[in-house]
PDB file of C-alpha atoms in Angstrom:
ATOM      1  CA  MET A   1      74.703  83.480  91.426  1.00  0.00           C
ATOM      2  CA  ARG A   2      75.196  87.124  92.392  1.00  0.00           C
ATOM      3  CA  PHE A   3      76.298  88.836  95.546  1.00  0.00           C
ATOM      4  CA  GLU A   4      73.842  91.696  95.761  1.00  0.00           C
ATOM      5  CA  ILE A   5      74.875  94.943  97.404  1.00  0.00           C
ATOM      6  CA  THR A   6      71.720  96.720  98.526  1.00  0.00           C
ATOM      7  CA  GLU A   7      71.006 100.105 100.030  1.00  0.00           C
ATOM      8  CA  ALA A   8      69.215  98.377 102.904  1.00  0.00           C
ATOM      9  CA  ASP A   9      72.317  96.372 103.781  1.00  0.00           C
ATOM     10  CA  LYS A  10      74.527  99.463 103.565  1.00  0.00           C
ATOM     11  CA  ALA A  11      72.202 101.314 105.929  1.00  0.00           C
ATOM     12  CA  ALA A  12      72.129  98.391 108.348  1.00  0.00           C
ATOM     13  CA  LEU A  13      75.933  98.179 108.369  1.00  0.00           C
ATOM     14  CA  CYS A  14      76.149 101.893 109.147  1.00  0.00           C
ATOM     15  CA  ARG A  15      73.661 101.587 111.993  1.00  0.00           C
ATOM     16  CA  GLN A  16      75.625  98.756 113.566  1.00  0.00           C
ATOM     17  CA  ALA A  17      79.085 100.191 112.886  1.00  0.00           C
ATOM     18  CA  PRO A  18      78.860 103.981 112.350  1.00  0.00           C
ATOM     19  CA  GLU A  19      82.577 104.213 111.510  1.00  0.00           C
ATOM     20  CA  PHE A  20      81.620 102.793 108.099  1.00  0.00           C
ATOM     21  CA  ILE A  21      79.418 105.805 107.266  1.00  0.00           C
ATOM     22  CA  PRO A  22      82.169 107.728 105.385  1.00  0.00           C
ATOM     23  CA  ALA A  23      83.094 104.613 103.400  1.00  0.00           C
ATOM     24  CA  VAL A  24      79.498 103.894 102.454  1.00  0.00           C
ATOM     25  CA  ARG A  25      79.029 107.525 101.470  1.00  0.00           C
ATOM     26  CA  ASP A  26      82.207 107.872  99.396  1.00  0.00           C
ATOM     27  CA  ILE A  27      82.990 104.430  97.958  1.00  0.00           C
ATOM     28  CA  GLU A  28      80.969 102.935  95.124  1.00  0.00           C
ATOM     29  CA  LEU A  29      80.552  99.153  95.273  1.00  0.00           C
ATOM     30  CA  GLU A  30      78.833  97.010  92.681  1.00  0.00           C
ATOM     31  CA  SER A  31      77.090  93.671  92.985  1.00  0.00           C
ATOM     32  CA  PHE A  32      79.138  90.867  91.460  1.00  0.00           C
ATOM     33  CA  GLU A  33      78.792  87.404  90.038  1.00  0.00           C
ATOM     34  CA  CYS A  34      79.952  84.478  92.178  1.00  0.00           C
ATOM     35  CA  CYS A  35      81.442  81.400  90.597  1.00  0.00           C
ATOM     36  CA  GLY A  36      78.977  78.987  92.204  1.00  0.00           C
ATOM     37  CA  ASP A  37      81.120  75.957  91.248  1.00  0.00           C
ATOM     38  CA  LEU A  38      83.098  75.343  94.432  1.00  0.00           C
ATOM     39  CA  PHE A  39      85.541  72.836  92.955  1.00  0.00           C
ATOM     40  CA  TYR A  40      86.301  75.080  89.977  1.00  0.00           C
ATOM     41  CA  ALA A  41      86.862  78.050  92.286  1.00  0.00           C
ATOM     42  CA  LEU A  42      89.114  75.958  94.519  1.00  0.00           C
ATOM     43  CA  ALA A  43      91.156  74.817  91.524  1.00  0.00           C
ATOM     44  CA  LEU A  44      91.596  78.429  90.429  1.00  0.00           C
ATOM     45  CA  SER A  45      92.649  79.374  93.948  1.00  0.00           C
ATOM     46  CA  ILE A  46      95.250  76.591  94.104  1.00  0.00           C
ATOM     47  CA  VAL A  47      96.677  77.569  90.720  1.00  0.00           C
ATOM     48  CA  SER A  48      96.817  81.244  91.754  1.00  0.00           C
ATOM     49  CA  GLN A  49      98.658  80.770  95.050  1.00  0.00           C
ATOM     50  CA  GLN A  50     101.662  83.120  95.307  1.00  0.00           C
ATOM     51  CA  LEU A  51     101.357  84.229  91.673  1.00  0.00           C
ATOM     52  CA  ALA A  52     100.652  87.573  90.061  1.00  0.00           C
ATOM     53  CA  LEU A  53      97.222  87.823  88.439  1.00  0.00           C
ATOM     54  CA  ARG A  54      98.462  87.755  84.848  1.00  0.00           C
ATOM     55  CA  ALA A  55     100.652  84.697  85.441  1.00  0.00           C
ATOM     56  CA  SER A  56      97.908  82.789  87.245  1.00  0.00           C
ATOM     57  CA  GLU A  57      95.383  83.559  84.498  1.00  0.00           C
ATOM     58  CA  ALA A  58      97.787  82.290  81.831  1.00  0.00           C
ATOM     59  CA  ILE A  59      98.518  79.056  83.691  1.00  0.00           C
ATOM     60  CA  PHE A  60      94.871  78.404  84.486  1.00  0.00           C
ATOM     61  CA  SER A  61      93.968  78.972  80.858  1.00  0.00           C
ATOM     62  CA  ARG A  62      96.494  76.316  79.864  1.00  0.00           C
ATOM     63  CA  VAL A  63      95.081  73.927  82.469  1.00  0.00           C
ATOM     64  CA  GLU A  64      91.591  74.507  81.059  1.00  0.00           C
ATOM     65  CA  GLY A  65      92.854  73.810  77.573  1.00  0.00           C
ATOM     66  CA  LEU A  66      94.595  70.629  78.677  1.00  0.00           C
ATOM     67  CA  THR A  67      91.608  69.280  80.594  1.00  0.00           C
ATOM     68  CA  GLY A  68      88.912  70.460  78.200  1.00  0.00           C
ATOM     69  CA  GLY A  69      87.295  72.317  81.107  1.00  0.00           C
ATOM     70  CA  VAL A  70      88.357  72.161  84.735  1.00  0.00           C
ATOM     71  CA  SER A  71      86.375  69.632  86.746  1.00  0.00           C
ATOM     72  CA  ALA A  72      87.345  67.040  89.339  1.00  0.00           C
ATOM     73  CA  ARG A  73      87.147  64.226  86.789  1.00  0.00           C
ATOM     74  CA  SER A  74      89.086  66.060  84.081  1.00  0.00           C
ATOM     75  CA  VAL A  75      91.833  67.080  86.493  1.00  0.00           C
ATOM     76  CA  LEU A  76      92.195  63.547  87.820  1.00  0.00           C
ATOM     77  CA  ASP A  77      92.289  62.140  84.281  1.00  0.00           C
ATOM     78  CA  ALA A  78      94.995  64.574  83.183  1.00  0.00           C
ATOM     79  CA  ASP A  79      98.593  63.400  83.134  1.00  0.00           C
ATOM     80  CA  PRO A  80     100.423  64.955  86.118  1.00  0.00           C
ATOM     81  CA  GLU A  81     103.434  65.820  83.966  1.00  0.00           C
ATOM     82  CA  ALA A  82     101.168  67.502  81.444  1.00  0.00           C
ATOM     83  CA  LEU A  83      99.729  69.581  84.306  1.00  0.00           C
ATOM     84  CA  ARG A  84     103.255  70.551  85.279  1.00  0.00           C
ATOM     85  CA  GLY A  85     103.839  71.490  81.674  1.00  0.00           C
ATOM     86  CA  CYS A  86     101.063  74.077  82.028  1.00  0.00           C
ATOM     87  CA  GLY A  87     103.291  75.903  84.504  1.00  0.00           C
ATOM     88  CA  LEU A  88     102.162  74.317  87.766  1.00  0.00           C
ATOM     89  CA  SER A  89     104.670  73.367  90.423  1.00  0.00           C
ATOM     90  CA  GLY A  90     104.803  69.776  91.564  1.00  0.00           C
ATOM     91  CA  ARG A  91     103.232  70.790  94.852  1.00  0.00           C
ATOM     92  CA  LYS A  92     100.314  72.541  93.148  1.00  0.00           C
ATOM     93  CA  VAL A  93      99.730  69.485  90.969  1.00  0.00           C
ATOM     94  CA  GLU A  94      99.603  67.432  94.164  1.00  0.00           C
ATOM     95  CA  TYR A  95      97.117  69.823  95.788  1.00  0.00           C
ATOM     96  CA  LEU A  96      94.939  69.989  92.683  1.00  0.00           C
ATOM     97  CA  ARG A  97      94.851  66.235  92.183  1.00  0.00           C
ATOM     98  CA  GLY A  98      94.195  65.696  95.887  1.00  0.00           C
ATOM     99  CA  ALA A  99      91.129  67.916  95.774  1.00  0.00           C
ATOM    100  CA  ALA A 100      89.981  66.200  92.564  1.00  0.00           C
ATOM    101  CA  ALA A 101      90.439  62.741  94.103  1.00  0.00           C
ATOM    102  CA  ALA A 102      88.395  63.777  97.140  1.00  0.00           C
ATOM    103  CA  ALA A 103      85.590  64.929  94.856  1.00  0.00           C
ATOM    104  CA  VAL A 104      85.624  61.903  92.553  1.00  0.00           C
ATOM    105  CA  SER A 105      85.780  59.417  95.424  1.00  0.00           C
ATOM    106  CA  GLY A 106      82.922  61.131  97.214  1.00  0.00           C
ATOM    107  CA  ALA A 107      85.053  61.977 100.219  1.00  0.00           C
ATOM    108  CA  ILE A 108      83.931  65.571  99.647  1.00  0.00           C
ATOM    109  CA  ASP A 109      80.679  66.359  97.883  1.00  0.00           C
ATOM    110  CA  PHE A 110      81.385  69.874  96.648  1.00  0.00           C
ATOM    111  CA  ALA A 111      77.841  70.451  95.406  1.00  0.00           C
ATOM    112  CA  ALA A 112      76.345  69.449  98.762  1.00  0.00           C
ATOM    113  CA  LEU A 113      79.011  71.392 100.625  1.00  0.00           C
ATOM    114  CA  ALA A 114      77.671  74.557  99.059  1.00  0.00           C
ATOM    115  CA  GLU A 115      74.517  74.051 101.140  1.00  0.00           C
ATOM    116  CA  ARG A 116      76.374  73.707 104.450  1.00  0.00           C
ATOM    117  CA  SER A 117      77.174  76.383 107.018  1.00  0.00           C
ATOM    118  CA  ASP A 118      80.183  78.661 106.672  1.00  0.00           C
ATOM    119  CA  SER A 119      82.048  76.862 109.449  1.00  0.00           C
ATOM    120  CA  GLU A 120      81.339  73.454 107.927  1.00  0.00           C
ATOM    121  CA  VAL A 121      82.583  74.600 104.520  1.00  0.00           C
ATOM    122  CA  VAL A 122      85.806  75.939 106.047  1.00  0.00           C
ATOM    123  CA  GLU A 123      86.362  72.844 108.185  1.00  0.00           C
ATOM    124  CA  THR A 124      85.916  70.542 105.193  1.00  0.00           C
ATOM    125  CA  LEU A 125      88.050  72.523 102.764  1.00  0.00           C
ATOM    126  CA  VAL A 126      90.990  72.890 105.141  1.00  0.00           C
ATOM    127  CA  SER A 127      91.099  69.107 105.453  1.00  0.00           C
ATOM    128  CA  LEU A 128      92.520  69.166 101.907  1.00  0.00           C
ATOM    129  CA  LYS A 129      96.264  69.469 101.595  1.00  0.00           C
ATOM    130  CA  GLY A 130      97.305  72.930 100.473  1.00  0.00           C
ATOM    131  CA  VAL A 131      94.047  74.632 101.487  1.00  0.00           C
ATOM    132  CA  GLY A 132      94.167  77.023 104.433  1.00  0.00           C
ATOM    133  CA  VAL A 133      91.506  78.909 106.330  1.00  0.00           C
ATOM    134  CA  TRP A 134      92.056  82.140 104.374  1.00  0.00           C
ATOM    135  CA  THR A 135      91.551  80.322 101.064  1.00  0.00           C
ATOM    136  CA  ALA A 136      88.367  78.719 102.369  1.00  0.00           C
ATOM    137  CA  GLU A 137      87.043  82.064 103.592  1.00  0.00           C
ATOM    138  CA  MET A 138      87.694  83.718 100.230  1.00  0.00           C
ATOM    139  CA  LEU A 139      85.828  80.860  98.536  1.00  0.00           C
ATOM    140  CA  LEU A 140      82.889  81.517 100.846  1.00  0.00           C
ATOM    141  CA  ILE A 141      82.742  85.054  99.470  1.00  0.00           C
ATOM    142  CA  PHE A 142      83.654  84.741  95.816  1.00  0.00           C
ATOM    143  CA  ALA A 143      82.376  81.245  95.006  1.00  0.00           C
ATOM    144  CA  LEU A 144      79.365  80.919  97.294  1.00  0.00           C
ATOM    145  CA  GLY A 145      78.397  84.552  97.908  1.00  0.00           C
ATOM    146  CA  ARG A 146      78.117  84.144 101.663  1.00  0.00           C
ATOM    147  CA  PRO A 147      77.057  87.416 103.337  1.00  0.00           C
ATOM    148  CA  ASP A 148      78.898  87.334 106.652  1.00  0.00           C
ATOM    149  CA  VAL A 149      82.617  86.714 106.089  1.00  0.00           C
ATOM    150  CA  LEU A 150      85.212  88.949 107.747  1.00  0.00           C
ATOM    151  CA  SER A 151      88.613  87.257 107.749  1.00  0.00           C
ATOM    152  CA  PHE A 152      91.214  88.013 110.413  1.00  0.00           C
ATOM    153  CA  ARG A 153      93.734  86.183 108.228  1.00  0.00           C
ATOM    154  CA  ASP A 154      93.340  88.730 105.443  1.00  0.00           C
ATOM    155  CA  LEU A 155      95.993  91.429 105.812  1.00  0.00           C
ATOM    156  CA  GLY A 156      94.030  93.876 103.673  1.00  0.00           C
ATOM    157  CA  ILE A 157      90.985  93.594 105.918  1.00  0.00           C
ATOM    158  CA  ARG A 158      93.072  94.084 109.063  1.00  0.00           C
ATOM    159  CA  ASN A 159      94.847  97.083 107.535  1.00  0.00           C
ATOM    160  CA  GLY A 160      91.517  98.543 106.440  1.00  0.00           C
ATOM    161  CA  LEU A 161      90.126  98.223 109.941  1.00  0.00           C
ATOM    162  CA  MET A 162      93.175  99.887 111.453  1.00  0.00           C
ATOM    163  CA  MET A 163      92.940 102.761 108.966  1.00  0.00           C
ATOM    164  CA  LEU A 164      89.202 103.128 109.500  1.00  0.00           C
ATOM    165  CA  ASN A 165      89.539 103.212 113.285  1.00  0.00           C
ATOM    166  CA  GLY A 166      92.884 105.004 113.617  1.00  0.00           C
ATOM    167  CA  LEU A 167      94.547 101.985 115.240  1.00  0.00           C
ATOM    168  CA  ALA A 168      98.247 101.164 115.347  1.00  0.00           C
ATOM    169  CA  GLU A 169      97.520  97.467 115.893  1.00  0.00           C
ATOM    170  CA  LEU A 170      94.567  95.094 115.945  1.00  0.00           C
ATOM    171  CA  SER A 171      94.432  92.158 118.333  1.00  0.00           C
ATOM    172  CA  PRO A 172      92.392  89.029 117.631  1.00  0.00           C
ATOM    173  CA  ALA A 173      90.075  89.966 120.507  1.00  0.00           C
ATOM    174  CA  ALA A 174      89.481  93.479 119.136  1.00  0.00           C
ATOM    175  CA  PHE A 175      88.903  92.053 115.682  1.00  0.00           C
ATOM    176  CA  GLU A 176      86.336  89.613 117.059  1.00  0.00           C
ATOM    177  CA  THR A 177      84.474  92.464 118.741  1.00  0.00           C
ATOM    178  CA  ILE A 178      84.266  94.266 115.403  1.00  0.00           C
ATOM    179  CA  ARG A 179      83.307  91.064 113.558  1.00  0.00           C
ATOM    180  CA  ARG A 180      80.360  90.522 115.886  1.00  0.00           C
ATOM    181  CA  ARG A 181      79.295  94.147 115.543  1.00  0.00           C
ATOM    182  CA  VAL A 182      79.163  94.107 111.737  1.00  0.00           C
ATOM    183  CA  SER A 183      77.484  90.681 111.555  1.00  0.00           C
ATOM    184  CA  PRO A 184      75.527  89.607 109.507  1.00  0.00           C
ATOM    185  CA  TYR A 185      77.067  92.075 107.020  1.00  0.00           C
ATOM    186  CA  GLY A 186      80.666  90.898 107.322  1.00  0.00           C
ATOM    187  CA  THR A 187      81.176  90.422 103.590  1.00  0.00           C
ATOM    188  CA  LEU A 188      79.904  93.915 102.799  1.00  0.00           C
ATOM    189  CA  ALA A 189      82.274  95.268 105.452  1.00  0.00           C
ATOM    190  CA  SER A 190      85.120  93.263 103.879  1.00  0.00           C
ATOM    191  CA  LEU A 191      84.453  94.807 100.468  1.00  0.00           C
ATOM    192  CA  TYR A 192      84.643  98.297 101.932  1.00  0.00           C
ATOM    193  CA  LEU A 193      87.756  97.487 103.948  1.00  0.00           C
ATOM    194  CA  TRP A 194      89.638  96.243 100.882  1.00  0.00           C
ATOM    195  CA  ARG A 195      88.853  99.537  99.166  1.00  0.00           C
ATOM    196  CA  ILE A 196      89.864 101.546 102.251  1.00  0.00           C
ATOM    197  CA  LYS A 197      93.158  99.674 102.389  1.00  0.00           C
ATOM    198  CA  ASP A 198      93.781 100.693  98.769  1.00  0.00           C
ATOM    199  CA  GLY A 199      93.257 104.363  99.576  1.00  0.00           C
ATOM    200  CA  GLY A 200      89.504 104.670  99.358  1.00  0.00           C
ATOM    201  CA  LEU A 201      89.476 106.961 102.403  1.00  0.00           C
ATOM    202  CA  PRO A 202      92.120 109.096 104.071  1.00  0.00           C
ATOM    203  CA  GLU A 203      93.604 107.467 107.129  1.00  0.00           C
ATOM    204  CA  LYS A 204      91.827 108.366 110.334  1.00  0.00           C
ATOM    205  CA  ARG A 205      94.117 109.729 113.039  1.00  0.00           C
ATOM    206  CA  ASN A 206      93.502 110.149 116.741  1.00  0.00           C
TER     207      ASN A 206
END
């Protein structure tokens, strides 16, 4: 599964939100592969919480080695202490096994969930202990390739919007106005905003 970045979508975003024109002109974005396996992506997200990239990759690699491939069944079958031995905290083991138990019991059908609406995916995922709205929204983008995700809970996105629009602050109401204006290209806007936050464009000043 790929998230395709097309010239048509870039042009549409610029028509709806002209402040993105400099970003679209100056920042190169590439289409990317999405995980597609929602449980696997969730497991990776749980492991990675509050860790640097290199540390999370090392721990997840050990979990994969222990389980023979991360799946709900393999995680649930793994000894909890062995999971902790991979470098996971007790709380992360609890979160990971809770998500696995929900999948194995059928309480959450992750494959079917991938066919549900964005709001239904978020609502279901946040019912799991240790999974917040921001995590669910990132899974919508990077696991399922959903096209219209702009997360108020993401600090990088908020900072990017403030830089792009020369704002000192961004209220939830102002954010919602922008979110509606860029829809249904919220994910494309998010990708640009992350780059803007990292210095992709000079800060706009009033």
